[in-house]
Structures are given as structure tokens and as C-alpha cells.
Amino acid sequence: NAGVTQTPKFQVLKTGQSMTLQCAQDMNHNSMYWYRQDPGMGLRLIYYSASEGTTDKGEVPNGYNVSRLNKREFSLRLESAAPSQTSVYFCASSASTAIHQPQHFGDGTRLSIL
Amino acid sequence: KQEVTQIPAALSVPEGENLVLNCSFTDSAIYNLQWFRQDPGKGLTSLLLIQSSQREQTSGRLNASLDKSSGRSTLYIAASQPGDSATYLCAVRWYSGTYKYIFGTGTRLKVLA
């Protein structure tokens, strides 16, 4: 029972490079989320998706794009990475489409931008 | 502005001690409050969810209370063990706003053997 799986676990990029973070869940959940976690700050919502084919901006969407490929997968793309995007990225999921409240989290992707 | 605060940022206690972790929030019109545990290098694991109509929730050695009028929640851990060492985060959902679900910065707990 994998839950929420994120790949890769670690990545180092140079400024200006692009990258896609992958997330998949096997719980048949409707809603999926992308958060970033920075030292001294709470988790902040980047984007979320209430269902396949729909996505909405969260608190800090600038510099990111997302794709809800199907019900299982929700990817986060950095088109032109910046040092300010150095962070730990978490994907999460929940069954509800009506209430935005993540319940299950992946183990994170630790991303460094040089 | 809706905010969630957790103080202290870090806490060390000897094994066996009962302890209380604090979570404060502005705006008492909350929908619910949730406590999570985060182990180093891992994601968040949900511990307890308290709805706005509830005063407390219990799971094993954990008890979470909610006092909306004072804007506070506490997580009580009984008879702490080294395995309880982790970061504990609270998150609050308010009625307003699609993504008005805000995390605190967490309290990093270390239980000494």
C-alpha cells in the first residue's frame, strides 16, 4: 500500500533549468495538492486539483505549472528554476472534492537550485 | 489575517514525562483543526482531527483539545517515549476561502532516553 509516491526524492538544478516533479496516489482520491516547506515557515499551497482535468492556484503559484494527468497523477513543473525555489516539495491527496484538506502526504522532493 | 502559531519551536524532555504542545490561531471561526507528525525526511502523518463543534479528540497516548474562544489547541502526549521524537504541526481550516487551510511552523520534539 504505497499511498502517495513522489519522484525524485532529491534533485539539484542550475538556475534557469526546467524540471517536473512527479506525484502519484493509489487511494482513488479525488483531490491532490502541491505544497512547499521552507525553514521557519509553514507548508504553503502552490496548486491543487479537485478532480481530473481541473487545477487551481494556491497561495504561492508563481513560477510553477501543474498537470493533472489522470486521477492518479499530479505533476509540478518548474519552467525556469530560480534559487528562491529551493525548498522541500510535498504532494498530498484527499478523498473530498468539496473541502480543501489534504490527508495523505508523500515523503517529499528535496530540490536545490544553484 | 488568519495565522497559526506554534511555540516553542523546539522542546526536549526526558522519557516518561507528560507534555503539552501548543497551537494558537487568529480568527475563532474555524471549521476544524488537525495535528500532524513529521519525521525527519518524511511527509506528514495525520494524528488527530478536531471539528469546530468538538472540544477534544483522543488516540492512544495523544489527546488534542480545542478552545475556539481563546484561539488555542493543545496536543497532550502522555508518558513520552523516544519514538515520539518528531516535529508536530497543527493546521487550521477556516470557513472562508477555498484554500484557507494554514499550517503552523511546528514544534520539534526530542524525547531523551
CSV table of C-alpha atoms in Angstrom, one decimal:
chain,number,residue,atom,x,y,z
A,1,ASN,CA,0.0,0.0,0.0
A,2,ALA,CA,2.1,2.8,-1.3
A,3,GLY,CA,-0.2,5.8,-0.6
A,4,VAL,CA,1.3,9.0,-2.2
A,5,THR,CA,4.6,8.5,-4.1
A,6,GLN,CA,6.9,11.3,-5.2
A,7,THR,CA,9.8,11.2,-7.5
A,8,PRO,CA,12.6,12.1,-7.4
A,9,LYS,CA,13.5,12.3,-3.7
A,10,PHE,CA,16.4,14.7,-4.3
A,11,GLN,CA,17.4,17.0,-7.2
A,12,VAL,CA,20.0,19.7,-7.8
A,13,LEU,CA,19.3,22.1,-10.6
A,14,LYS,CA,21.1,25.1,-12.0
A,15,THR,CA,19.3,28.4,-12.3
A,16,GLY,CA,17.2,28.5,-15.5
A,17,GLN,CA,16.9,24.8,-15.9
A,18,SER,CA,13.5,23.2,-16.0
A,19,MET,CA,12.2,20.2,-14.1
A,20,THR,CA,9.0,18.2,-13.5
A,21,LEU,CA,8.2,16.7,-10.1
A,22,GLN,CA,6.0,13.6,-10.2
A,23,CYS,CA,3.4,12.5,-7.8
A,24,ALA,CA,1.0,9.5,-7.9
A,25,GLN,CA,-1.5,8.2,-5.4
A,26,ASP,CA,-3.1,4.8,-5.3
A,27,MET,CA,-6.0,5.6,-3.0
A,28,ASN,CA,-8.5,6.6,-5.7
A,29,HIS,CA,-8.6,10.1,-4.2
A,30,ASN,CA,-10.2,13.0,-6.0
A,31,SER,CA,-8.1,15.9,-4.7
A,32,MET,CA,-4.4,16.4,-5.0
A,33,TYR,CA,-2.1,19.2,-3.8
A,34,TRP,CA,1.4,20.5,-4.1
A,35,TYR,CA,3.0,22.3,-1.1
A,36,ARG,CA,6.4,23.7,-0.4
A,37,GLN,CA,8.0,23.7,3.0
A,38,ASP,CA,10.7,26.2,3.9
A,39,PRO,CA,12.6,26.6,7.1
A,40,GLY,CA,10.7,28.8,9.6
A,41,MET,CA,7.6,28.8,7.5
A,42,GLY,CA,4.5,26.6,7.5
A,43,LEU,CA,3.7,24.5,4.5
A,44,ARG,CA,2.3,26.7,1.7
A,45,LEU,CA,0.0,25.6,-1.0
A,46,ILE,CA,1.3,26.0,-4.6
A,47,TYR,CA,-1.5,24.4,-6.6
A,48,TYR,CA,-4.3,22.0,-6.0
A,49,SER,CA,-6.6,19.9,-8.2
A,50,ALA,CA,-10.1,18.9,-7.0
A,51,SER,CA,-10.6,16.4,-9.8
A,52,GLU,CA,-9.1,15.2,-13.0
A,53,GLY,CA,-8.8,18.0,-15.5
A,54,THR,CA,-9.1,20.8,-13.0
A,55,THR,CA,-6.4,22.8,-11.3
A,56,ASP,CA,-6.4,25.9,-9.2
A,57,LYS,CA,-3.8,28.3,-7.9
A,58,GLY,CA,-2.9,28.3,-4.2
A,59,GLU,CA,-1.0,30.8,-2.1
A,60,VAL,CA,2.3,30.7,-4.0
A,61,PRO,CA,1.8,29.7,-7.6
A,62,ASN,CA,4.2,32.0,-9.4
A,63,GLY,CA,7.0,30.2,-11.3
A,64,TYR,CA,5.1,26.8,-11.3
A,65,ASN,CA,2.8,25.0,-13.5
A,66,VAL,CA,0.8,21.8,-12.9
A,67,SER,CA,-0.8,19.0,-14.8
A,68,ARG,CA,-3.5,16.6,-13.5
A,69,LEU,CA,-2.7,13.9,-16.0
A,70,ASN,CA,-5.4,11.5,-14.7
A,71,LYS,CA,-7.0,10.7,-11.3
A,72,ARG,CA,-3.8,9.1,-10.0
A,73,GLU,CA,-1.1,11.6,-11.1
A,74,PHE,CA,-0.4,15.3,-10.5
A,75,SER,CA,2.8,16.8,-11.7
A,76,LEU,CA,4.5,20.1,-10.8
A,77,ARG,CA,6.7,21.8,-13.3
A,78,LEU,CA,9.4,24.5,-12.8
A,79,GLU,CA,9.9,26.1,-16.2
A,80,SER,CA,12.9,28.2,-15.3
A,81,ALA,CA,14.2,27.3,-11.9
A,82,ALA,CA,15.3,30.1,-9.5
A,83,PRO,CA,17.3,29.9,-6.2
A,84,SER,CA,14.1,31.1,-4.4
A,85,GLN,CA,12.5,27.8,-5.4
A,86,THR,CA,15.0,25.8,-3.3
A,87,SER,CA,12.6,24.0,-0.9
A,88,VAL,CA,11.1,20.7,0.0
A,89,TYR,CA,8.1,19.9,-2.1
A,90,PHE,CA,5.2,17.8,-0.8
A,91,CYS,CA,2.4,16.2,-2.7
A,92,ALA,CA,-0.8,15.3,-0.9
A,93,SER,CA,-4.2,13.9,-1.6
A,94,SER,CA,-7.6,13.6,-0.1
A,95,ALA,CA,-10.9,11.9,-1.0
A,96,SER,CA,-13.1,15.0,-0.8
A,97,THR,CA,-13.6,17.4,-3.7
A,98,ALA,CA,-15.7,19.9,-1.6
A,99,ILE,CA,-13.3,20.5,1.2
A,100,HIS,CA,-9.8,21.5,0.7
A,101,GLN,CA,-8.0,19.5,3.3
A,102,PRO,CA,-5.0,17.2,2.5
A,103,GLN,CA,-4.9,14.0,4.4
A,104,HIS,CA,-2.1,11.9,3.0
A,105,PHE,CA,1.3,13.2,2.1
A,106,GLY,CA,4.2,11.9,0.2
A,107,ASP,CA,7.8,11.9,1.6
A,108,GLY,CA,8.8,15.0,-0.3
A,109,THR,CA,11.2,16.1,-3.0
A,110,ARG,CA,14.2,18.0,-1.8
A,111,LEU,CA,15.1,20.5,-4.5
A,112,SER,CA,18.2,22.7,-4.5
A,113,ILE,CA,18.7,25.4,-7.2
A,114,LEU,CA,22.2,26.7,-7.6
B,1,LYS,CA,-5.3,38.0,8.7
B,2,GLN,CA,-5.6,34.3,9.6
B,3,GLU,CA,-2.5,32.9,11.2
B,4,VAL,CA,-1.3,29.8,13.0
B,5,THR,CA,1.5,29.9,15.6
B,6,GLN,CA,3.3,27.2,17.4
B,7,ILE,CA,5.5,28.0,20.3
B,8,PRO,CA,8.1,26.8,21.3
B,9,ALA,CA,9.8,25.9,18.1
B,10,ALA,CA,11.8,23.1,19.8
B,11,LEU,CA,11.4,21.2,23.0
B,12,SER,CA,13.5,18.5,24.8
B,13,VAL,CA,12.0,16.3,27.6
B,14,PRO,CA,13.2,13.2,29.4
B,15,GLU,CA,11.5,9.9,28.7
B,16,GLY,CA,8.3,9.3,30.6
B,17,GLU,CA,7.3,12.9,31.0
B,18,ASN,CA,3.8,14.1,30.1
B,19,LEU,CA,4.0,17.1,27.8
B,20,VAL,CA,1.8,19.6,26.1
B,21,LEU,CA,2.4,21.2,22.7
B,22,ASN,CA,0.6,24.4,21.8
B,23,CYS,CA,-1.1,25.8,18.7
B,24,SER,CA,-2.6,29.3,18.6
B,25,PHE,CA,-4.7,30.7,15.8
B,26,THR,CA,-6.3,34.0,15.0
B,27,ASP,CA,-10.0,34.2,14.0
B,28,SER,CA,-12.1,31.8,16.0
B,29,ALA,CA,-14.4,30.9,13.1
B,30,ILE,CA,-12.6,27.7,12.3
B,31,TYR,CA,-14.0,24.7,10.5
B,32,ASN,CA,-11.6,22.2,12.1
B,33,LEU,CA,-8.0,21.8,13.4
B,34,GLN,CA,-5.7,19.0,12.7
B,35,TRP,CA,-2.5,17.8,14.3
B,36,PHE,CA,0.2,16.1,12.2
B,37,ARG,CA,3.5,14.4,12.9
B,38,GLN,CA,6.5,14.8,10.6
B,39,ASP,CA,9.6,12.5,11.0
B,40,PRO,CA,12.9,13.7,9.5
B,41,GLY,CA,13.0,13.3,5.8
B,42,LYS,CA,9.4,12.2,5.7
B,43,GLY,CA,5.9,13.6,4.9
B,44,LEU,CA,3.2,14.5,7.3
B,45,THR,CA,1.1,11.9,9.1
B,46,SER,CA,-2.3,12.9,10.4
B,47,LEU,CA,-2.7,12.3,14.2
B,48,LEU,CA,-6.0,13.9,15.2
B,49,LEU,CA,-8.7,16.0,13.6
B,50,ILE,CA,-10.9,18.1,15.8
B,51,GLN,CA,-14.1,19.6,14.3
B,52,SER,CA,-15.2,23.0,15.4
B,53,SER,CA,-18.1,21.5,17.4
B,54,GLN,CA,-15.8,19.3,19.4
B,55,ARG,CA,-13.7,20.0,22.5
B,56,GLU,CA,-11.2,17.2,22.3
B,57,GLN,CA,-10.1,14.1,20.4
B,58,THR,CA,-8.1,11.1,21.8
B,59,SER,CA,-5.9,8.5,20.2
B,60,GLY,CA,-3.9,6.2,22.4
B,61,ARG,CA,-1.5,8.4,24.4
B,62,LEU,CA,-2.4,11.5,22.5
B,63,ASN,CA,-5.2,14.0,23.4
B,64,ALA,CA,-5.9,17.1,21.5
B,65,SER,CA,-8.1,19.8,22.9
B,66,LEU,CA,-9.7,22.8,21.2
B,67,ASP,CA,-10.7,26.2,22.7
B,68,LYS,CA,-12.1,28.4,20.0
B,69,SER,CA,-12.8,31.3,22.2
B,70,SER,CA,-9.2,31.7,23.2
B,71,GLY,CA,-7.8,30.6,19.8
B,72,ARG,CA,-5.9,27.7,21.2
B,73,SER,CA,-5.4,24.0,20.8
B,74,THR,CA,-3.1,21.7,22.8
B,75,LEU,CA,-1.7,18.3,22.0
B,76,TYR,CA,-1.1,16.3,25.2
B,77,ILE,CA,1.3,13.4,25.0
B,78,ALA,CA,1.2,11.1,27.9
B,79,ALA,CA,4.3,9.1,29.1
B,80,SER,CA,6.5,10.3,26.3
B,81,GLN,CA,8.9,7.8,24.6
B,82,PRO,CA,12.0,8.3,22.4
B,83,GLY,CA,9.9,7.2,19.5
B,84,ASP,CA,7.7,10.3,19.9
B,85,SER,CA,10.6,12.4,18.8
B,86,ALA,CA,9.4,14.3,15.7
B,87,THR,CA,8.1,17.6,14.5
B,88,TYR,CA,4.5,18.2,15.4
B,89,LEU,CA,2.5,20.6,13.2
B,90,CYS,CA,-1.0,21.9,13.6
B,91,ALA,CA,-3.2,23.1,10.7
B,92,VAL,CA,-6.3,25.1,10.8
B,93,ARG,CA,-9.2,25.2,8.3
B,94,TRP,CA,-11.4,28.2,8.3
B,95,TYR,CA,-14.9,28.5,6.8
B,96,SER,CA,-13.9,31.2,4.3
B,97,GLY,CA,-11.8,30.8,1.3
B,98,THR,CA,-11.0,27.8,-0.8
B,99,TYR,CA,-7.5,27.3,0.4
B,100,LYS,CA,-7.8,28.8,3.9
B,101,TYR,CA,-6.0,25.8,5.4
B,102,ILE,CA,-3.0,27.1,7.1
B,103,PHE,CA,-0.1,25.2,8.7
B,104,GLY,CA,1.8,26.3,11.7
B,105,THR,CA,5.6,26.1,11.6
B,106,GLY,CA,5.7,23.2,14.0
B,107,THR,CA,7.3,22.2,17.3
B,108,ARG,CA,10.4,19.9,17.1
B,109,LEU,CA,10.2,17.5,20.0
B,110,LYS,CA,13.1,15.4,21.3
B,111,VAL,CA,12.4,12.8,24.0
B,112,LEU,CA,15.6,11.8,25.7
B,113,ALA,CA,16.2,8.2,26.8
